[in-house]
CSV table of C-alpha atoms and ligand atoms in Angstrom, one decimal:
chain,number,residue,atom,x,y,z
A,27,MET,CA,-29.9,17.3,-36.4
A,28,PRO,CA,-28.8,14.4,-34.1
A,29,PRO,CA,-29.1,14.7,-30.3
A,30,ARG,CA,-26.4,16.8,-28.8
A,31,PRO,CA,-24.7,16.2,-25.4
A,32,ARG,CA,-25.1,18.9,-22.7
A,33,PRO,CA,-22.4,21.6,-22.8
A,34,GLY,CA,-19.2,20.4,-21.2
A,35,VAL,CA,-19.6,16.7,-21.9
A,36,LEU,CA,-17.5,16.8,-25.1
A,37,ALA,CA,-14.8,18.7,-23.1
A,38,ILE,CA,-14.3,15.6,-21.0
A,39,GLU,CA,-11.0,13.8,-21.6
A,40,PRO,CA,-12.0,10.1,-21.6
A,41,TYR,CA,-10.4,8.0,-18.9
A,42,SER,CA,-7.5,6.0,-20.3
A,43,PRO,CA,-7.4,2.7,-18.4
A,44,GLY,CA,-4.2,0.7,-18.0
A,45,VAL,CA,-3.4,-1.3,-21.1
A,46,ALA,CA,-4.2,-5.1,-20.7
A,47,LYS,CA,-3.0,-6.7,-24.0
A,48,LEU,CA,0.0,-6.5,-26.2
A,49,PRO,CA,-0.4,-7.5,-29.9
A,50,GLY,CA,1.6,-10.6,-30.6
A,51,VAL,CA,2.7,-11.2,-27.0
A,52,SER,CA,1.1,-14.4,-25.5
A,53,ARG,CA,2.1,-14.0,-21.8
A,54,VAL,CA,1.6,-10.5,-20.6
A,55,ILE,CA,2.3,-9.3,-17.1
A,56,LYS,CA,-0.1,-6.5,-16.3
A,57,LEU,CA,1.4,-4.0,-13.8
A,58,SER,CA,-0.7,-1.1,-15.1
A,59,SER,CA,-3.8,-0.9,-13.0
A,60,ASN,CA,-2.7,-1.4,-9.3
A,61,GLU,CA,-4.8,-4.6,-9.0
A,62,GLY,CA,-3.5,-6.4,-5.9
A,63,ALA,CA,-0.5,-8.6,-6.5
A,64,PHE,CA,-2.2,-11.8,-5.2
A,65,GLY,CA,-5.3,-11.7,-7.4
A,66,ALA,CA,-8.7,-12.3,-5.8
A,67,PRO,CA,-9.0,-13.9,-2.4
A,68,PRO,CA,-9.9,-17.6,-2.9
A,69,ALA,CA,-12.9,-17.3,-0.5
A,70,ALA,CA,-14.3,-14.5,-2.7
A,71,VAL,CA,-14.0,-16.6,-5.9
A,72,ARG,CA,-15.8,-19.5,-4.2
A,73,ALA,CA,-18.5,-17.1,-2.9
A,74,VAL,CA,-19.1,-15.7,-6.4
A,75,GLN,CA,-19.3,-19.2,-7.8
A,76,ALA,CA,-21.8,-20.2,-5.1
A,77,ALA,CA,-24.0,-17.2,-6.1
A,78,LEU,CA,-24.4,-18.2,-9.7
A,79,ASP,CA,-27.7,-20.0,-9.1
A,80,ARG,CA,-29.2,-16.7,-8.0
A,81,LEU,CA,-28.4,-14.5,-11.0
A,82,HIS,CA,-32.1,-14.0,-11.9
A,83,ARG,CA,-32.7,-12.3,-8.5
A,84,TYR,CA,-32.2,-8.7,-7.9
A,85,PRO,CA,-29.5,-7.9,-5.2
A,86,ASP,CA,-30.5,-6.4,-1.9
A,87,GLY,CA,-30.6,-2.7,-2.8
A,88,GLY,CA,-29.9,-1.6,0.7
A,89,ALA,CA,-26.7,-3.9,0.9
A,90,HIS,CA,-27.6,-4.8,4.5
A,91,ARG,CA,-25.2,-7.7,5.0
A,92,LEU,CA,-22.4,-6.1,3.0
A,93,ARG,CA,-22.6,-2.8,4.9
A,94,HIS,CA,-22.6,-4.7,8.2
A,95,ALA,CA,-19.6,-6.8,7.2
A,96,ILE,CA,-17.7,-3.6,6.2
A,97,GLY,CA,-18.7,-1.8,9.4
A,98,GLU,CA,-17.6,-4.7,11.5
A,99,ARG,CA,-14.3,-5.1,9.7
A,100,PHE,CA,-13.3,-1.4,9.9
A,101,GLY,CA,-15.1,-0.5,13.2
A,102,LEU,CA,-17.6,1.8,11.5
A,103,ASP,CA,-21.4,2.4,11.9
A,104,PRO,CA,-23.0,0.5,9.0
A,105,GLU,CA,-25.8,3.1,8.8
A,106,ARG,CA,-23.2,5.6,7.6
A,107,ILE,CA,-21.8,3.3,4.9
A,108,VAL,CA,-23.1,3.5,1.3
A,109,CYS,CA,-21.9,0.9,-1.3
A,110,GLY,CA,-21.4,1.5,-5.0
A,111,ALA,CA,-20.3,-0.1,-8.2
A,112,GLY,CA,-16.7,0.7,-7.5
A,113,SER,CA,-15.7,3.9,-5.6
A,114,ASP,CA,-15.9,5.6,-9.0
A,115,ASP,CA,-19.7,5.2,-8.8
A,116,LEU,CA,-19.7,7.1,-5.5
A,117,ILE,CA,-17.4,9.8,-6.8
A,118,PHE,CA,-19.7,10.5,-9.7
A,119,LEU,CA,-22.7,10.6,-7.4
A,120,LEU,CA,-21.0,13.1,-5.0
A,121,CYS,CA,-20.2,15.4,-8.0
A,122,HIS,CA,-23.8,15.2,-9.2
A,123,ILE,CA,-25.2,15.9,-5.7
A,124,TYR,CA,-22.8,18.7,-4.6
A,125,GLY,CA,-21.3,20.0,-7.9
A,126,GLY,CA,-23.0,21.2,-11.1
A,127,PRO,CA,-23.1,24.3,-13.2
A,128,GLY,CA,-21.7,27.4,-11.5
A,129,THR,CA,-19.6,25.4,-9.0
A,130,GLU,CA,-15.9,24.6,-8.7
A,131,LEU,CA,-14.3,21.4,-7.7
A,132,ILE,CA,-10.7,21.6,-6.5
A,133,MET,CA,-8.2,18.8,-7.0
A,134,THR,CA,-4.4,18.8,-7.3
A,135,GLU,CA,-2.2,19.0,-10.3
A,136,HIS,CA,-1.4,15.2,-10.4
A,137,GLY,CA,-4.6,14.1,-8.8
A,138,PHE,CA,-6.7,11.1,-9.8
A,139,SER,CA,-8.3,11.8,-13.2
A,140,ILE,CA,-11.8,10.5,-12.3
A,141,TYR,CA,-12.4,13.6,-10.2
A,142,ASP,CA,-11.9,15.7,-13.3
A,143,ILE,CA,-14.3,13.6,-15.4
A,144,ALA,CA,-17.0,13.4,-12.7
A,145,GLY,CA,-16.8,17.1,-11.9
A,146,ARG,CA,-17.2,18.1,-15.5
A,147,LEU,CA,-19.9,15.6,-16.2
A,148,ALA,CA,-21.9,17.1,-13.4
A,149,GLY,CA,-21.5,20.5,-15.2
A,150,GLY,CA,-19.1,22.2,-12.9
A,151,SER,CA,-15.6,23.5,-13.5
A,152,VAL,CA,-12.5,21.8,-12.2
A,153,VAL,CA,-9.6,23.8,-10.6
A,154,LYS,CA,-6.2,22.1,-10.3
A,155,THR,CA,-3.8,23.3,-7.7
A,156,PRO,CA,0.0,23.0,-7.7
A,157,GLU,CA,1.7,20.3,-5.7
A,158,ARG,CA,4.9,20.4,-3.7
A,159,ARG,CA,7.3,17.5,-4.4
A,160,LEU,CA,4.5,15.5,-5.9
A,161,THR,CA,2.4,15.9,-2.8
A,162,ALA,CA,-0.9,17.8,-2.3
A,163,ASP,CA,-0.1,21.3,-1.0
A,164,VAL,CA,-2.7,22.3,1.6
A,165,ASP,CA,-1.9,26.0,1.4
A,166,ALA,CA,-2.3,26.0,-2.4
A,167,ILE,CA,-5.7,24.3,-2.1
A,168,LEU,CA,-6.9,26.8,0.5
A,169,ALA,CA,-5.7,29.7,-1.6
A,170,ALA,CA,-7.7,28.4,-4.5
A,171,VAL,CA,-11.0,28.4,-2.6
A,172,THR,CA,-13.6,30.9,-4.0
A,173,PRO,CA,-17.3,31.4,-3.2
A,174,ARG,CA,-18.1,28.9,-6.0
A,175,THR,CA,-16.0,26.1,-4.5
A,176,ARG,CA,-18.2,23.2,-3.5
A,177,MET,CA,-15.9,20.2,-3.3
A,178,VAL,CA,-12.2,19.3,-2.7
A,179,PHE,CA,-11.0,15.8,-3.8
A,180,ILE,CA,-7.8,14.2,-2.5
A,181,ALA,CA,-6.7,10.7,-3.0
A,182,ASN,CA,-4.6,9.7,0.0
A,183,PRO,CA,-2.3,8.1,-0.9
A,184,ASN,CA,-2.5,9.7,-4.3
A,185,ASN,CA,-2.6,7.9,-7.6
A,186,PRO,CA,-0.3,8.1,-9.6
A,187,THR,CA,2.3,9.7,-7.3
A,188,GLY,CA,1.9,7.5,-4.2
A,189,SER,CA,2.4,10.4,-1.9
A,190,VAL,CA,0.6,10.7,1.4
A,191,LEU,CA,-0.8,13.6,3.5
A,192,PRO,CA,-0.4,12.8,7.2
A,193,ALA,CA,-3.4,13.3,9.5
A,194,ALA,CA,-2.2,16.6,10.8
A,195,GLU,CA,-2.3,18.0,7.2
A,196,THR,CA,-5.7,16.6,6.3
A,197,ARG,CA,-7.0,18.1,9.6
A,198,ARG,CA,-5.4,21.5,8.7
A,199,LEU,CA,-7.0,21.3,5.3
A,200,ARG,CA,-10.5,20.6,6.8
A,201,ALA,CA,-10.1,23.3,9.4
A,202,GLY,CA,-9.1,25.9,6.7
A,203,LEU,CA,-12.0,25.0,4.3
A,204,PRO,CA,-15.3,26.8,4.6
A,205,GLU,CA,-17.8,24.6,6.4
A,206,ASP,CA,-20.1,24.2,3.4
A,207,VAL,CA,-17.3,22.8,1.2
A,208,LEU,CA,-17.3,19.0,1.0
A,209,LEU,CA,-14.0,17.4,1.4
A,210,VAL,CA,-13.7,13.9,-0.2
A,211,LEU,CA,-10.8,11.8,1.0
A,212,ASP,CA,-10.3,8.9,-1.4
A,213,GLY,CA,-8.7,6.0,0.5
A,214,ALA,CA,-8.4,3.5,-2.4
A,215,TYR,CA,-5.0,2.4,-1.1
A,216,ALA,CA,-5.6,2.9,2.7
A,217,GLU,CA,-5.2,-0.8,3.6
A,218,TYR,CA,-1.6,-0.7,2.3
A,219,LEU,CA,-0.6,1.8,5.1
A,220,ASP,CA,0.2,1.0,8.6
A,221,ARG,CA,1.5,4.2,10.2
A,222,PRO,CA,0.1,6.0,13.2
A,223,ASP,CA,0.1,9.5,11.6
A,224,TYR,CA,-2.3,8.4,8.8
A,225,ASP,CA,-6.1,8.9,8.8
A,226,PRO,CA,-7.8,7.4,5.8
A,227,GLY,CA,-10.7,9.9,6.6
A,228,THR,CA,-12.7,8.2,9.3
A,229,ALA,CA,-11.6,10.7,12.0
A,230,LEU,CA,-12.6,13.7,9.9
A,231,VAL,CA,-15.9,12.1,8.8
A,232,ASP,CA,-16.7,11.5,12.5
A,233,ALA,CA,-15.7,15.0,13.5
A,234,GLY,CA,-18.2,16.9,11.4
A,235,GLU,CA,-20.8,17.0,8.7
A,236,ASN,CA,-18.7,17.8,5.7
A,237,THR,CA,-16.2,15.1,5.0
A,238,VAL,CA,-16.6,11.8,3.1
A,239,MET,CA,-14.2,8.9,2.8
A,240,THR,CA,-14.4,6.6,-0.2
A,241,ARG,CA,-12.8,3.1,-0.3
A,242,THR,CA,-12.6,0.3,-2.8
A,243,PHE,CA,-12.4,-3.5,-3.1
A,244,SER,CA,-10.4,-3.1,-6.4
A,245,LYS,CA,-6.9,-2.8,-4.9
A,246,ILE,CA,-5.8,-4.8,-1.9
A,247,PHE,CA,-8.9,-7.0,-2.0
A,248,GLY,CA,-8.3,-7.9,-5.6
A,249,LEU,CA,-11.8,-7.5,-6.9
A,250,GLY,CA,-11.6,-4.8,-9.5
A,251,GLY,CA,-13.6,-6.8,-12.0
A,252,LEU,CA,-16.5,-7.2,-9.6
A,253,ARG,CA,-16.9,-3.4,-9.2
A,254,LEU,CA,-17.4,-2.7,-5.5
A,255,GLY,CA,-16.6,0.4,-3.4
A,256,TRP,CA,-18.0,2.2,-0.4
A,257,ALA,CA,-18.3,5.5,1.2
A,258,TYR,CA,-18.3,6.4,4.9
A,259,ALA,CA,-20.1,9.7,5.4
A,260,PRO,CA,-22.1,11.8,7.8
A,261,GLU,CA,-25.9,11.1,7.9
A,262,PRO,CA,-27.1,13.9,5.6
A,263,ILE,CA,-24.6,12.9,2.9
A,264,VAL,CA,-25.6,9.3,3.3
A,265,ASP,CA,-29.1,10.3,2.7
A,266,GLY,CA,-28.2,12.2,-0.5
A,267,LEU,CA,-26.2,9.3,-1.8
A,268,HIS,CA,-29.2,6.9,-1.2
A,269,ARG,CA,-31.5,9.2,-3.1
A,270,ALA,CA,-29.2,9.7,-6.0
A,271,ARG,CA,-27.7,6.2,-6.5
A,272,SER,CA,-29.2,3.6,-8.8
A,273,PRO,CA,-31.3,1.3,-6.6
A,274,PHE,CA,-29.4,-1.9,-7.4
A,275,ASN,CA,-25.9,-0.5,-8.0
A,276,VAL,CA,-24.1,-3.4,-6.4
A,277,SER,CA,-24.5,-6.8,-8.1
A,278,VAL,CA,-25.3,-10.1,-6.4
A,279,ALA,CA,-21.8,-11.3,-7.2
A,280,ALA,CA,-20.2,-8.2,-5.8
A,281,HIS,CA,-22.1,-8.6,-2.5
A,282,GLU,CA,-21.0,-12.1,-2.1
A,283,GLY,CA,-17.5,-11.6,-3.2
A,284,GLY,CA,-17.0,-8.5,-1.1
A,285,ILE,CA,-18.3,-10.2,2.1
A,286,ALA,CA,-16.1,-13.2,1.6
A,287,ALA,CA,-13.0,-11.1,0.8
A,288,LEU,CA,-13.4,-9.3,4.1
A,289,ALA,CA,-13.5,-12.6,5.9
A,290,GLU,CA,-10.4,-14.2,4.2
A,291,PRO,CA,-8.0,-14.8,7.1
A,292,GLY,CA,-4.8,-12.8,7.0
A,293,TRP,CA,-5.4,-11.4,3.5
A,294,VAL,CA,-4.8,-7.7,4.2
A,295,GLU,CA,-1.8,-8.4,6.5
A,296,ARG,CA,-0.1,-10.7,3.9
A,297,SER,CA,-0.8,-8.3,1.1
A,298,ARG,CA,0.4,-5.3,3.0
A,299,ALA,CA,3.6,-7.1,4.1
A,300,HIS,CA,4.4,-8.4,0.6
A,301,ASN,CA,3.7,-4.9,-0.9
A,302,ALA,CA,6.0,-3.1,1.6
A,303,ALA,CA,8.9,-5.5,1.1
A,304,GLU,CA,8.6,-5.7,-2.7
A,305,ARG,CA,8.1,-1.9,-3.1
A,306,ALA,CA,11.3,-1.3,-1.1
A,307,ARG,CA,13.1,-3.9,-3.2
A,308,LEU,CA,11.9,-2.6,-6.5
A,309,SER,CA,12.6,1.0,-5.5
A,310,ALA,CA,16.2,0.2,-4.4
A,311,ALA,CA,16.9,-1.9,-7.5
A,312,LEU,CA,15.7,0.9,-9.9
A,313,GLY,CA,17.6,3.4,-7.8
A,314,ASP,CA,20.8,1.4,-8.3
A,315,ILE,CA,20.2,1.5,-12.1
A,316,GLY,CA,19.9,5.3,-11.8
A,317,ILE,CA,16.2,5.6,-12.1
A,318,THR,CA,14.6,8.0,-9.5
A,319,VAL,CA,11.7,6.4,-7.7
A,320,HIS,CA,9.4,8.7,-5.8
A,321,PRO,CA,8.5,7.6,-2.2
A,322,SER,CA,5.2,5.7,-2.4
A,323,GLU,CA,2.9,4.4,0.3
A,324,ALA,CA,0.7,2.6,-2.2
A,325,ASN,CA,0.9,-0.6,-4.3
A,326,PHE,CA,2.8,1.1,-7.1
A,327,VAL,CA,5.8,3.3,-7.6
A,328,LEU,CA,6.3,6.3,-9.8
A,329,ALA,CA,9.6,5.9,-11.7
A,330,ASP,CA,11.1,9.1,-13.1
A,331,PHE,CA,13.1,8.6,-16.3
A,332,GLY,CA,14.1,12.3,-16.6
A,333,THR,CA,12.6,12.9,-20.0
A,334,PRO,CA,9.5,11.9,-21.9
A,335,ALA,CA,11.6,10.2,-24.6
A,336,GLU,CA,13.5,8.1,-22.0
A,337,ALA,CA,10.2,7.1,-20.3
A,338,ALA,CA,8.7,6.1,-23.7
A,339,GLN,CA,11.8,4.1,-24.6
A,340,ALA,CA,11.8,2.3,-21.2
A,341,ASP,CA,8.1,1.6,-21.7
A,342,GLU,CA,8.9,0.0,-25.1
A,343,ALA,CA,11.6,-2.1,-23.6
A,344,LEU,CA,9.2,-3.4,-21.0
A,345,ARG,CA,6.5,-4.1,-23.5
A,346,ALA,CA,8.9,-6.0,-25.7
A,347,ARG,CA,9.1,-8.4,-22.8
A,348,GLY,CA,5.4,-8.6,-22.1
A,349,LEU,CA,5.5,-6.2,-19.2
A,350,ILE,CA,2.8,-3.6,-19.2
A,351,VAL,CA,3.1,-0.6,-16.9
A,352,ARG,CA,1.3,2.7,-17.0
A,353,ARG,CA,2.2,5.8,-18.9
A,354,VAL,CA,1.2,8.9,-17.0
A,355,GLY,CA,1.5,11.7,-19.5
A,356,GLY,CA,-2.2,12.4,-19.0
A,357,TYR,CA,-1.4,13.2,-15.4
A,358,GLY,CA,1.2,15.8,-16.4
A,359,LEU,CA,4.1,13.3,-15.8
A,360,PRO,CA,5.3,12.3,-19.3
A,361,HIS,CA,8.8,11.6,-18.0
A,362,CYS,CA,7.5,9.0,-15.6
A,363,LEU,CA,6.0,5.5,-15.6
A,364,ARG,CA,3.8,4.1,-12.9
A,365,ILE,CA,4.6,0.5,-12.0
A,366,THR,CA,2.3,-1.6,-10.0
A,367,ILE,CA,4.0,-3.9,-7.4
A,368,GLY,CA,3.5,-7.4,-8.6
A,369,LEU,CA,4.7,-10.8,-7.4
A,370,ALA,CA,8.4,-11.1,-6.7
A,371,ASP,CA,9.2,-12.8,-10.0
A,372,GLU,CA,7.2,-10.2,-11.9
A,373,ASN,CA,9.1,-7.4,-10.2
A,374,ASP,CA,12.3,-9.2,-11.0
A,375,LEU,CA,11.4,-9.2,-14.7
A,376,VAL,CA,10.8,-5.4,-14.5
A,377,ILE,CA,14.2,-4.9,-12.8
A,378,ALA,CA,16.0,-7.1,-15.3
A,379,ALA,CA,14.4,-5.4,-18.3
A,380,LEU,CA,15.3,-1.9,-17.1
A,381,ARG,CA,18.8,-2.9,-16.1
A,382,GLU,CA,19.5,-4.5,-19.4
A,383,ARG,CA,18.3,-1.4,-21.2
A,384,VAL,CA,20.6,0.8,-19.2
A,385,LEU,CA,23.5,-1.5,-20.0
A,386,GLN,CA,22.7,-1.5,-23.7
A,387,THR,CA,22.4,2.3,-23.7
A,388,ALA,CA,25.8,2.6,-21.9
A,389,HIS,CA,27.5,0.3,-24.5
A,390,GLY,CA,26.4,2.2,-27.5
B,429,PLP,C1,-8.1,2.6,-8.3
B,429,PLP,C2,-8.6,3.8,-7.7
B,429,PLP,C3,-10.0,3.9,-7.3
B,429,PLP,C4,-10.9,2.8,-7.4
B,429,PLP,O1,-11.8,2.8,-8.3
B,429,PLP,P1,-13.0,1.7,-8.3
B,429,PLP,O2,-14.0,2.4,-9.0
B,429,PLP,O3,-13.3,1.4,-6.8
B,429,PLP,O4,-12.4,0.5,-8.9
B,429,PLP,C5,-10.4,5.1,-6.7
B,429,PLP,N1,-9.5,6.1,-6.5
B,429,PLP,C6,-8.2,6.0,-6.8
B,429,PLP,C7,-7.3,7.1,-6.4
B,429,PLP,C8,-7.8,4.9,-7.4
B,429,PLP,O5,-6.5,4.8,-7.7
């Protein structure tokens, strides 16, 4: 008999990444994975190129320079930062450290699917709580807590809905959870927000011993292909992550690219301003065509086509023009498409394709 995976592994629904290619289409515009609209920061590209003569050397396993650069940029203690091969790496580690057989992980109905995969891989069960208007419902989460609950995961803003919990709500959640339950706030899109009532997690991490914030270089910093993320956590959790992580989990290229991306002048400000303006423009234009767009604080919008059939047809119309967006049936939203905010001309093409489709439908 061949080797068999541990119980539970085969119950994992594999992650379905955003499509990147369309057969027969030469120029595709990929708006399916929330990669920043501007690509990689030029300084990061140069830094990775400059690192090519050191590829035979192991990276610094302690990520000293990188942690200090992150700490300086975000005003955080570098000793409480742990780097990973994408924030997914850190999410898997947290589930292995705090989850496992006999435990429960709580996430919300339309929460980020990696939590489900990581929680199950660790051997625990995953409980999904209902949302209210596509937003995490703190009361529903608190009501789902049992003696087996070990972790609660919230992406803030959430992917794929784009909705945000204000700081007062994440504080209320933390205050209502038992002290020994780990709260993980995933701030993958944190840099896109600029509002005073939002805490990506830093305040709650600082306030106790039971909250972790995860962040990534894959979205606003445009380095999804390098695989780089980080966690900010209380000391005992940092200690656990260092014990559990693979010793060289961040590559030489990711170190250099990440440090350079942080130093690229005006990058975050320009990206955030572009995103806010284009997100508003795209949302308004789709609204004019009669497509409901849910309010989003991230670099994508969730467009609601009313029925799964309409969403599938809209997706086909977009693909016929080389435009790839994200189907989100796997997130319980088969009537929606998630559209990443691209450059202005890319967003124009999305608007034109959907407008034309509506006109065609209206005419027959
Ligand atoms: C994109 C995304 C991530 C980032 O994953 P990486 O492994 O850092 O590329 C994490 N959480 C959410 C909610 C995301 O949308």
